[in-house]
XYZ file of C-alpha atoms in Angstrom:
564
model
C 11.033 -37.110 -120.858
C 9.657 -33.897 -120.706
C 11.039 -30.838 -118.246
C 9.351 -28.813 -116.145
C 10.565 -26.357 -113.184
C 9.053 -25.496 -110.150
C 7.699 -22.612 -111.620
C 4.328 -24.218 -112.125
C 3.767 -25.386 -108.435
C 1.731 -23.789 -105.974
C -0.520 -20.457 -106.780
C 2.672 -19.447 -108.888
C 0.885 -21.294 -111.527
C -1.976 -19.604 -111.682
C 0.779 -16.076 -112.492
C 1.838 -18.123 -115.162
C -1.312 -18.240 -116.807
C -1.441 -14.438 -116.568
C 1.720 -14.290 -118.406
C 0.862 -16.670 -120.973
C -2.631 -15.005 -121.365
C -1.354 -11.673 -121.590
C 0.847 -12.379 -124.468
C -1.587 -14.643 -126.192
C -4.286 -11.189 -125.595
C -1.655 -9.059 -127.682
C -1.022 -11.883 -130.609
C -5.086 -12.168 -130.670
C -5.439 -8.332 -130.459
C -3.165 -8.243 -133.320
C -4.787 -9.950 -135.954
C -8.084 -7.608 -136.265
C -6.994 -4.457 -135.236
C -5.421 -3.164 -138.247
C -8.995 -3.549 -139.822
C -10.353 -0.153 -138.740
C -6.872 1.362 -139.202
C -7.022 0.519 -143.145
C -8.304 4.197 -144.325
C -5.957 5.858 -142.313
C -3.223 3.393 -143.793
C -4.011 3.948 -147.088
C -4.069 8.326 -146.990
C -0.712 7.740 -145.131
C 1.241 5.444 -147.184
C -0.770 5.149 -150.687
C -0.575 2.029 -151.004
C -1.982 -0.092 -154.278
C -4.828 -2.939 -154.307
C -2.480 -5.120 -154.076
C -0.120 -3.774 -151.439
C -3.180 -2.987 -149.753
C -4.069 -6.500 -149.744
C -0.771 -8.264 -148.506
C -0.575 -5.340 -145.675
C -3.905 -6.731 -144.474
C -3.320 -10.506 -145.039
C 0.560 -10.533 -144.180
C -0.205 -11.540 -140.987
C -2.631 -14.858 -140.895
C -1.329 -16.140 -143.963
C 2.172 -16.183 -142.306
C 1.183 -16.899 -139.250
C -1.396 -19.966 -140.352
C 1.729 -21.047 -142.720
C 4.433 -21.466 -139.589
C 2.131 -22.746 -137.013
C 3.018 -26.458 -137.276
C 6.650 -25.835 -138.019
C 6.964 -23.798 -134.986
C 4.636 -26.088 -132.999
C 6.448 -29.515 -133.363
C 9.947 -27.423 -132.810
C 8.831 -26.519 -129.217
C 8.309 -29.977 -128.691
C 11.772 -30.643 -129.524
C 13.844 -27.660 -128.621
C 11.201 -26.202 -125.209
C 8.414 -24.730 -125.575
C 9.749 -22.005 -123.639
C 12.576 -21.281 -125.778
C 10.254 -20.685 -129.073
C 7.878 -18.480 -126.761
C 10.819 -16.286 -125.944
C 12.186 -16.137 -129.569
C 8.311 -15.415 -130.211
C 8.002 -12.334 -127.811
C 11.179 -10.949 -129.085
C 10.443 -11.283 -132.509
C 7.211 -9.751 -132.144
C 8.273 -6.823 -130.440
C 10.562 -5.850 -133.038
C 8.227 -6.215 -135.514
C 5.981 -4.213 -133.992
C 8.584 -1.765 -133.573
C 8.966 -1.782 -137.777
C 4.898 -1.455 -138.136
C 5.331 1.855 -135.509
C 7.605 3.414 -137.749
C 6.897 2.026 -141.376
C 7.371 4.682 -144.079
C 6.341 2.723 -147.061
C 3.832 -0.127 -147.865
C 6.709 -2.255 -148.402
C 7.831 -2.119 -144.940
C 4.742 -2.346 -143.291
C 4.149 -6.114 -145.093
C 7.349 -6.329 -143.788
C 6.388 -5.725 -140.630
C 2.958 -7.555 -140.789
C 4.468 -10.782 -141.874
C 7.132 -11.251 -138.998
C 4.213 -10.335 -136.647
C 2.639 -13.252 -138.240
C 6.039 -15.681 -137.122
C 6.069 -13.981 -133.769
C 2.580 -15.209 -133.366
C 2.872 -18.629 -134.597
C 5.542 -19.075 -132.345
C 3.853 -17.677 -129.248
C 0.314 -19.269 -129.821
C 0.966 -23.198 -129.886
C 3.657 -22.684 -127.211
C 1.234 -20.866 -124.544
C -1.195 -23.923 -124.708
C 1.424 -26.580 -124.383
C 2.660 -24.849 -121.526
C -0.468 -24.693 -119.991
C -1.096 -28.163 -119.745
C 2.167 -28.993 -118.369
C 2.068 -26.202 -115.481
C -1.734 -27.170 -114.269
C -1.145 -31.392 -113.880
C -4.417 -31.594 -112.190
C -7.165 -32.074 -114.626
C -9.985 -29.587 -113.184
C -7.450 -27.156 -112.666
C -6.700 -27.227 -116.124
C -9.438 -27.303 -117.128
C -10.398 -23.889 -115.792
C -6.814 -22.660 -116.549
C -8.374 -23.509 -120.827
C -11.197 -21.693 -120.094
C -9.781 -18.837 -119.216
C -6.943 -18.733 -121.969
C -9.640 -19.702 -124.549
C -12.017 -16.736 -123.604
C -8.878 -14.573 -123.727
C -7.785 -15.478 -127.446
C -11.622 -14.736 -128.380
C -11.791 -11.748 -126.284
C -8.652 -10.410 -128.318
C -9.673 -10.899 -131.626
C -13.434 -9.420 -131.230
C -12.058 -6.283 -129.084
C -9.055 -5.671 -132.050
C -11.658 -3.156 -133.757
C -12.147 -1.790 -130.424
C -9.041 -1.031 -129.402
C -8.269 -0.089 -132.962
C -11.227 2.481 -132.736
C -10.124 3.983 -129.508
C -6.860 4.904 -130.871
C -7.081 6.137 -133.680
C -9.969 8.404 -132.002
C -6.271 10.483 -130.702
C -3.598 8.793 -132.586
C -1.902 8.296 -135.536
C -2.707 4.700 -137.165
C 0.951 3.452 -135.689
C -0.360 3.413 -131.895
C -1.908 0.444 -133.139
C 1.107 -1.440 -132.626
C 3.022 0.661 -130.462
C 1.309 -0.776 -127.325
C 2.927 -4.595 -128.281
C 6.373 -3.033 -127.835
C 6.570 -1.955 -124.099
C 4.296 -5.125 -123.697
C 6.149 -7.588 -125.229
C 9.777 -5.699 -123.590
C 8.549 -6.433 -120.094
C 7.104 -9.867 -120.713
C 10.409 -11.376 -122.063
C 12.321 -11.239 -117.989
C 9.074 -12.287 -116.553
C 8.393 -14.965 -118.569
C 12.206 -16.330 -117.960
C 11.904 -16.259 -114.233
C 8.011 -17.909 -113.944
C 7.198 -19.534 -117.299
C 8.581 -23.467 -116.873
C 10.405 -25.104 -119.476
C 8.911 -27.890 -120.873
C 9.676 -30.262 -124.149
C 8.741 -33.563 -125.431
C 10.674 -36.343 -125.333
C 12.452 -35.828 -128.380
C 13.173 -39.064 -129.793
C 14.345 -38.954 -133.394
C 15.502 -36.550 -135.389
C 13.259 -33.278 -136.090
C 12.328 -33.764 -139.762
C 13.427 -30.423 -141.568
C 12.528 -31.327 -144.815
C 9.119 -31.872 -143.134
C 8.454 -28.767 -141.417
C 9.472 -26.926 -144.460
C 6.982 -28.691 -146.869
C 4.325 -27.772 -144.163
C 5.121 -24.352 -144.124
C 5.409 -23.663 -148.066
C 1.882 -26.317 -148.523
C -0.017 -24.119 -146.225
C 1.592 -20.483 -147.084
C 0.601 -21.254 -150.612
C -3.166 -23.077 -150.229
C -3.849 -20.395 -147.852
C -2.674 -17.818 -150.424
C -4.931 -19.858 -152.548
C -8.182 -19.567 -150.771
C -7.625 -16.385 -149.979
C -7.985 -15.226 -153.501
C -11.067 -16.992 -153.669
C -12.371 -14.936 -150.861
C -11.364 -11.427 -153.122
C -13.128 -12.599 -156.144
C -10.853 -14.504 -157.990
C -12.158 -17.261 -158.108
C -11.578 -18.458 -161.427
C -8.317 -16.959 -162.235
C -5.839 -18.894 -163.763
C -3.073 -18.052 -160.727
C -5.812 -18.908 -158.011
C -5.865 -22.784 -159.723
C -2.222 -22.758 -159.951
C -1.516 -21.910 -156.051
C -4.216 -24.483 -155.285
C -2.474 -27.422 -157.350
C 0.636 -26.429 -155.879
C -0.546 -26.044 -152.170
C -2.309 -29.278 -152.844
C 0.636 -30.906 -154.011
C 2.845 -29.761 -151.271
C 0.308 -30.718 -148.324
C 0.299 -34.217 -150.206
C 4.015 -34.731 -150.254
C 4.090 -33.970 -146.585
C 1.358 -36.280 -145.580
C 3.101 -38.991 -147.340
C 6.515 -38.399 -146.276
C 5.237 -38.620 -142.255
C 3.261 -41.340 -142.660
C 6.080 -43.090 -144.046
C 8.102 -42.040 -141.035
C 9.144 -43.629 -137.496
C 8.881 -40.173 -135.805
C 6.993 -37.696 -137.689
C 5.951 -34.217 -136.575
C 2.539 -34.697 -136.917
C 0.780 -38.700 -135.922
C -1.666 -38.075 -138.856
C -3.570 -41.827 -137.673
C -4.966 -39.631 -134.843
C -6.977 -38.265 -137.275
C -8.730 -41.398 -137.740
C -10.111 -40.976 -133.661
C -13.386 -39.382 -133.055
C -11.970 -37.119 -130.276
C -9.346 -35.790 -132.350
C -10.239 -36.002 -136.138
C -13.882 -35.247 -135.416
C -13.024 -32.164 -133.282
C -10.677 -31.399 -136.054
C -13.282 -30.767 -138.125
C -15.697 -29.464 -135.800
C -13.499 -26.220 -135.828
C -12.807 -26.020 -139.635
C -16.674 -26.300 -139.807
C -17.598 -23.569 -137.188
C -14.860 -20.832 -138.232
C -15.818 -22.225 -141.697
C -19.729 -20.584 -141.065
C -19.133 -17.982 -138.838
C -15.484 -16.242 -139.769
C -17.144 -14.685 -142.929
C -20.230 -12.984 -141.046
C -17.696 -11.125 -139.030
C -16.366 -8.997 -142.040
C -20.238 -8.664 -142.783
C -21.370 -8.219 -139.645
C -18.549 -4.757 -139.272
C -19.546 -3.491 -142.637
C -23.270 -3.953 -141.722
C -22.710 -1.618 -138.983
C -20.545 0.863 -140.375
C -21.772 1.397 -143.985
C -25.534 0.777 -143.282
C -26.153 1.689 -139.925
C -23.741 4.390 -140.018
C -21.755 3.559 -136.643
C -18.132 4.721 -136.408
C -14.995 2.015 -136.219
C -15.475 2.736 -131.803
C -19.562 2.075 -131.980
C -18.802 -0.686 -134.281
C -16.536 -2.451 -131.525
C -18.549 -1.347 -128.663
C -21.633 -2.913 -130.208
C -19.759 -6.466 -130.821
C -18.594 -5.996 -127.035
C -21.470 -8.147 -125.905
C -19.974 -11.160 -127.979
C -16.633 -10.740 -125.480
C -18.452 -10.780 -122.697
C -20.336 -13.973 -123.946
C -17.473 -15.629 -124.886
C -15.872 -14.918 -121.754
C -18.614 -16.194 -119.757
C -18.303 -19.327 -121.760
C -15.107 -20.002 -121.293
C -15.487 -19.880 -117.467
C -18.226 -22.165 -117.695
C -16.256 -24.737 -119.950
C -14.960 -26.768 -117.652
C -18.510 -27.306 -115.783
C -20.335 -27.530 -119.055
C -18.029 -30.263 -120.214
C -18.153 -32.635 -117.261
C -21.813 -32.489 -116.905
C -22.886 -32.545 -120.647
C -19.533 -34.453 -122.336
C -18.124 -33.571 -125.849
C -20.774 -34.435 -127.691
C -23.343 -32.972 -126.421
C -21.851 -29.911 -125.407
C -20.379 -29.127 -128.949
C -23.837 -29.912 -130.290
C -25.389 -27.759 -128.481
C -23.064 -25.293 -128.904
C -23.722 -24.942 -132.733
C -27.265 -25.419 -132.369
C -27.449 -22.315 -130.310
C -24.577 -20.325 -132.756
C -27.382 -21.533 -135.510
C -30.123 -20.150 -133.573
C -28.146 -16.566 -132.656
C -27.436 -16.336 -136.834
C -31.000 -17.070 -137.733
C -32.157 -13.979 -135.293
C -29.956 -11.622 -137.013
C -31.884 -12.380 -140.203
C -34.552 -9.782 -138.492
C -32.290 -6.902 -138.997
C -33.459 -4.465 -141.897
C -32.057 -1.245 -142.676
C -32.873 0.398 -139.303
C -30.854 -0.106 -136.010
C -32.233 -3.023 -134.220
C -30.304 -2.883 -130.868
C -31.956 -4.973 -129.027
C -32.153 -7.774 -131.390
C -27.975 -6.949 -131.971
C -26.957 -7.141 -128.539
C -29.366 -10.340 -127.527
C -27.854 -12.582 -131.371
C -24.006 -11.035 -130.232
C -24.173 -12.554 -127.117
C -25.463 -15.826 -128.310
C -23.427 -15.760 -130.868
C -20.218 -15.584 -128.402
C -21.469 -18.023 -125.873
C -22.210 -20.867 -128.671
C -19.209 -20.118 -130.459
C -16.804 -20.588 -127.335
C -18.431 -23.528 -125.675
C -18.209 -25.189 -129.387
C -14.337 -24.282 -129.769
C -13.891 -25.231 -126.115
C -15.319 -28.461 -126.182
C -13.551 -28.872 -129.651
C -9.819 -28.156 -128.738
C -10.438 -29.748 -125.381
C -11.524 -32.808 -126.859
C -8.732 -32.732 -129.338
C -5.673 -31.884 -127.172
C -7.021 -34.612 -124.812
C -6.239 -37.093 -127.244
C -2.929 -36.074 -128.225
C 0.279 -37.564 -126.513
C 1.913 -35.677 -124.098
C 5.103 -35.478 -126.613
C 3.236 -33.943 -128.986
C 1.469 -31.215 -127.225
C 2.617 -27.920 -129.489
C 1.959 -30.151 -132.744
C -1.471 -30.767 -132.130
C -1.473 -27.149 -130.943
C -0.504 -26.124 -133.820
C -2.976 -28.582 -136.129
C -5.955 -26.637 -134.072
C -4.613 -23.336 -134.365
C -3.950 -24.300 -138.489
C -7.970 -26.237 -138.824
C -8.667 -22.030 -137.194
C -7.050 -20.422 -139.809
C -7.980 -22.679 -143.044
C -11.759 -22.575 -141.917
C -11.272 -18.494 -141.845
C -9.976 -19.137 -145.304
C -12.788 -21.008 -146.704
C -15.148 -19.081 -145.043
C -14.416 -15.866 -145.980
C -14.354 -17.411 -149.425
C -17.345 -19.490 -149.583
C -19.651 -16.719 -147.684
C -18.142 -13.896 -149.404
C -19.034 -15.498 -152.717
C -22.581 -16.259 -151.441
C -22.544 -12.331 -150.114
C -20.995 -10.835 -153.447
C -23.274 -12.844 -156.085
C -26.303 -12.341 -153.932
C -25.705 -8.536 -153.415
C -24.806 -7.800 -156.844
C -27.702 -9.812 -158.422
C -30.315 -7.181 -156.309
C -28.346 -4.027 -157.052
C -28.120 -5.175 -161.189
C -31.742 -6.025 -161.036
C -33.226 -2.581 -159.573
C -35.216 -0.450 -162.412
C -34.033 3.296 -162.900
C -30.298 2.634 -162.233
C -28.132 3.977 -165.451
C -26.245 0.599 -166.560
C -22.439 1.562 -165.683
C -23.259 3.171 -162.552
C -24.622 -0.441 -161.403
C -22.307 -2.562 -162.831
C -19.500 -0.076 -160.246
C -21.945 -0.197 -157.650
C -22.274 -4.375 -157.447
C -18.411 -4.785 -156.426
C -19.207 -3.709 -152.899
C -21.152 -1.716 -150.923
C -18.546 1.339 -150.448
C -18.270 1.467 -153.826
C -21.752 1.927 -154.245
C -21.772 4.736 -152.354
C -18.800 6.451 -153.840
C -20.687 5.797 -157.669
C -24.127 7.481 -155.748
C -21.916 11.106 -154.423
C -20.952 11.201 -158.425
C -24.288 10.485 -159.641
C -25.811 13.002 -157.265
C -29.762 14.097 -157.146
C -32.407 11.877 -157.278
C -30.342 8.741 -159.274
C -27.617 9.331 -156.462
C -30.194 8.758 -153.632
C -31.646 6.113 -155.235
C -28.745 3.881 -155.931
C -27.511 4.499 -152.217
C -31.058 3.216 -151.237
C -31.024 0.262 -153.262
C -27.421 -0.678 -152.611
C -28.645 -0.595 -148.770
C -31.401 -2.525 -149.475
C -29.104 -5.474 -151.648
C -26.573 -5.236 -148.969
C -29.235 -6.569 -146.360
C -30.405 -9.285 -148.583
C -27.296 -10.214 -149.080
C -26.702 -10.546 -145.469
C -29.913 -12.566 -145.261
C -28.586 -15.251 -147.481
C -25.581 -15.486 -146.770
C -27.176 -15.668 -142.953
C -28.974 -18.839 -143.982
C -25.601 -20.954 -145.443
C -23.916 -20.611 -142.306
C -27.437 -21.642 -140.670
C -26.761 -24.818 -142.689
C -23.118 -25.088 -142.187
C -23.539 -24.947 -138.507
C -26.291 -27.727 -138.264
C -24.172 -29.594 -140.705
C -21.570 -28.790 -137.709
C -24.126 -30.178 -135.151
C -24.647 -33.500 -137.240
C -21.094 -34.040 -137.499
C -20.352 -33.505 -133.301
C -22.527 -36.701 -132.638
C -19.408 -38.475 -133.521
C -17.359 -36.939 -130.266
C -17.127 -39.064 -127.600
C -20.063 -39.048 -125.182
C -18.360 -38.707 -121.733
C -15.213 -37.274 -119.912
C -14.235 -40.830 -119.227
C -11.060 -41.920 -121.115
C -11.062 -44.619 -123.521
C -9.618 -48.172 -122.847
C -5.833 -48.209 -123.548
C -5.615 -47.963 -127.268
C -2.149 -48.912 -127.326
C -0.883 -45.561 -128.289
C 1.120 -45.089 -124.478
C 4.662 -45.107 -125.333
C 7.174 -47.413 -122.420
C 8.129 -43.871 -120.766
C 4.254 -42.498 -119.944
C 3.416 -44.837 -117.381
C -0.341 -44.881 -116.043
C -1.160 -43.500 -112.805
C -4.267 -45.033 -111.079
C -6.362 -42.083 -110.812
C -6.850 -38.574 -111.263
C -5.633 -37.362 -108.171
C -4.690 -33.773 -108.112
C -0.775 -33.315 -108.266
C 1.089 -30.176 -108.038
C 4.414 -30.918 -108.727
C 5.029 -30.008 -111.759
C 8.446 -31.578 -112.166
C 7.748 -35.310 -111.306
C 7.456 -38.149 -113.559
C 3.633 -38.414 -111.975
C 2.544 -34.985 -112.748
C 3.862 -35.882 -116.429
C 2.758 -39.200 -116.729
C -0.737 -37.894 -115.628
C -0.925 -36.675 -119.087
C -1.151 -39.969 -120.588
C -4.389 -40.409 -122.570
C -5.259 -44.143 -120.612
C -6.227 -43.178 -117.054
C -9.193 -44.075 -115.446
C -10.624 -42.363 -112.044
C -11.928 -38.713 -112.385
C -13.282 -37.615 -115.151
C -11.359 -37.004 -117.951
C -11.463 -32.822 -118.547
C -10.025 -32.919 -122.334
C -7.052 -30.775 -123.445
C -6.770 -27.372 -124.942
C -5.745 -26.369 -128.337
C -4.731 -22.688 -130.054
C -7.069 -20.179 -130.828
C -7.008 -18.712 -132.878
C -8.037 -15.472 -136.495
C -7.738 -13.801 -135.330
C -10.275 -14.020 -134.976
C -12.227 -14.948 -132.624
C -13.247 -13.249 -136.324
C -10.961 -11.686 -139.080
C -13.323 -8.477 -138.383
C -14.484 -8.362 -135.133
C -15.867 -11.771 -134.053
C -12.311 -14.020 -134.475
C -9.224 -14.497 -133.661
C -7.636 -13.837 -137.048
């Protein structure tokens, strides 16, 4: 059975959640602020495209690739343990980034970040639900760690702007250091141990397949999302991601104690929230890349105005996940996911209003829609989820909301970007008085546009900076209107989330050592066999508050709206 200390009892649990928060802020902080840092990256260290690339995309891809691996091993090892080996690992990591002297080592750098934060995210929300037994408790304890992971990722750019208004591009990562120094004896003396009950042996073989079938489909998409679409390597990684992810499905179905219980996936509260959050990151993870450029390169704000303009999506999204918990009992899963994307469709139709000219108003009131529906649909999504998931299992299905995250930033940036780049290019090619070659440059991207316009110079030079404006926002506009879609697609598909709080009937799933309490009583021992058998998914009594998952993105945006 699972172990907990007494570290979780009392209002000592409630310091525990500023611990795990605090490190789960720096992971989520992480994963977008190198964004604004990548001009002052590249006059440093020169990198190429390519290194350019991998410096930027070191850290999700590794990070998405290790999540389940690292997830089912706290289950089996403590979740504790893995958090530890996650704050050290990240701290020396960051320490490489500080002082990286070549692209090389920065991707270095970059990709063990990435395995410090797959280890620390899953484990920080299995720990959670074991230190706060009490549902409503725990309830407010996800709130609050949800709104922080989304807070991180949309205030990277932020942060990222503020320092490198004084500093060198390195402070960006010399804050984790101290951080993640201090964080290491605190979390030994308050954070609680806690593991499943580890019956069988950890498959290996398993965990390794997951790793290298994710790393490499994520790799995949990826290149979709920079234009590559069609390349010959971008089908090969596919078929071989593909292939990988296949050979691990079958090898745990065919197992007595796999890492991951894939038939969950057949439950609306798990495989239907599942989904729920490849679909929302899916339509939203893209707009965030758009949304930054938008800003910068057509409005003209600098990196700092850039994050202090998305600041009202924090906010939102913080207000959101306080109200979780209240929003969830009152409304259920179903409706309160629903509702969620119908309002995230609603704040991504108004910011198809925006034209060429600053729009404040209209920016501030669609951000902080735009944060409020996107948290209360992730809340209700990883709550539902988690809630369905064994106790034993807790980091795996983590880690499976943390990886649905990352894959729907994947296909989003992908799918949207293609939907951007074909739309944007087909204005910019079509607009008379343009010499031929200058607009063929001009339709890669926006900056490049601009760059062709200072050579042209004179009246051509003005005029293809106009137009590339112009395409840019029509672009948006489009590409505005597919997530519209995706997210009422999104809406469609959360009618299949159960309607209440109220747990199911006993579906059999309750193993001989999670016995059923008779109610929902709140308990504050941590350590007992009641507080731990009060995670069993068969109670009846209160209502049922569902559990929480990862954040994830980075993002909330890759850009400045995830968790990356």
């Amino acid at each position: 059975m699972a172990e907990t200390s007494r570290a979780g009892q009392g209002s000592g649990r409630w310091t525990v959640l500023v611990v795990l928060c605090a490190s789960l802020l720096l992971v989520a902080i992480d994963a977008t602020v190198l964004h604004v840092a990548v001009p002052a990256v590249s006059a440093d260290l020169r990198p190429g495209p390519v290194e350019l690339l991998w410096i930027v995309d070191a850290y999700p891809l590794v990070c998405a690739s290790l999540l389940i691996l690292f997830g089912t091993l706290g289950d089996r090892v403590g979740r504790r343990r893995v958090l530890l080996c996650g704050y050290g690992l990240f701290g020396l990591a960051s320490a490489l980034a500080v002082f990286a002297h070549a692209p090389g080592v920065l991707i270095l750098a970059r990709a063990l970040l990435g395995a410090g934060g797959a280890m620390i995210m899953p484990a920080t929300l299995s720990l959670l639900r074991h230190v706060f037994p009490d549902r409503r408790e725990r309830a407010l304890a996800i709130g609050v760690w949800s709104a922080v992971a989304a807070v991180g990722a949309a205030a990277g750019p932020l942060v990222g702007g503020l320092l490198l208004e004084h500093f060198w591009w390195g402070a960006v990562f010399l804050l984790n250091i101290p951080l993640m120094v201090l964080a290491v004896p605190v979390a030994l003396r308050l954070v609680p141990e806690s593991k499943g009950e580890g019956t069988g042996p950890w498959d290996v073989t398993g965990a390794v397949l997951a790793a290298s079938g994710l790393f490499t489909a994520v790799l995949a998409v990826k290149r979709m999302g920079s234009g590559e679409l069609t390349h010959p390597g971008t089908a090969l990684l596919l078929i071989a991601g593909g292939g990988l992810l296949t050979w691990f499905v079958r090898r745990q179905r065919a197992r007595t104690h796999p890492l991951i219980d894939f038939s969950a996936f057949a439950r609306p509260a798990f495989g239907t929230a599942v989904s729920c959050i490849v679909l929302t990151v899916l339509a939203l993870v893209g707009l965030a890349l758009m949304a930054a450029q938008y800003l910068q390169l057509v409005l003209g704000l600098t990196p700092l105005e850039t994050g202090l303009r998305l600041l009202p999506l924090s906010v939102a999204a913080i207000a959101a996940g306080l109200a979780g918990p209240r929003l969830l009992r009152a409304l259920g899963p179903r409706v309160m996911v629903a509702g969620g994307f119908l309002l995230t469709a609603f704040a991504v139709l108004t910011l198809t209003t925006l034209g060429t000219q600053d729009d404040p108003g209209v920016c501030v009131g669609a951000f902080l829609l735009l944060g409020f529906g996107l948290e209360t649909v992730l809340f209700g999504c990883y709550e539902s989820m988690l809630n369905d998931a064994p106790p034993q299992q807790a980091g795996g299905a983590a880690a499976i909301g943390e990886t649905a995250y990352q894959l729907g930033a994947g296909l989003g940036i992908a799918l949207l970007g293609s939907v951007m780049n074909s739309a944007y290019g087909a204005s910019v090619h079509a607009a008379p008085g343009i010499p031929k070659a200058a607009a063929d440059a001009a339709g890669h991207s926006l900056g490049e546009a601009y760059e062709v316009a200072d050579d042209l110079g004179g009246v051509a030079g003005d005029l293809l900076r106009e137009t590339a404006r112009v395409a840019f926002v029509q672009g948006l506009h489009v590409t505005l209107l597919v997530s519209a879609v995706l997210l009422l697609a999104g809406a469609l598909a959360a009618l299949r989330l159960p309607r209440t709080t109220q747990p199911p009937a006993d579906d059999g799933r309750t193993t001989a050592g999670q016995a059923h309490t008779a109610s929902d009583a709140p308990d504050h021992t941590a350590g007992t066999a009641r507080a731990r058998d009060g995670e069993s998914g068969g109670h009846t009594g209160a209502a049922r508050v569902p559990r929480p998952s990862a954040p994830g993105d980075q993002s909330l945006l890759p850009t400045g709206i995830t968790r990356q």
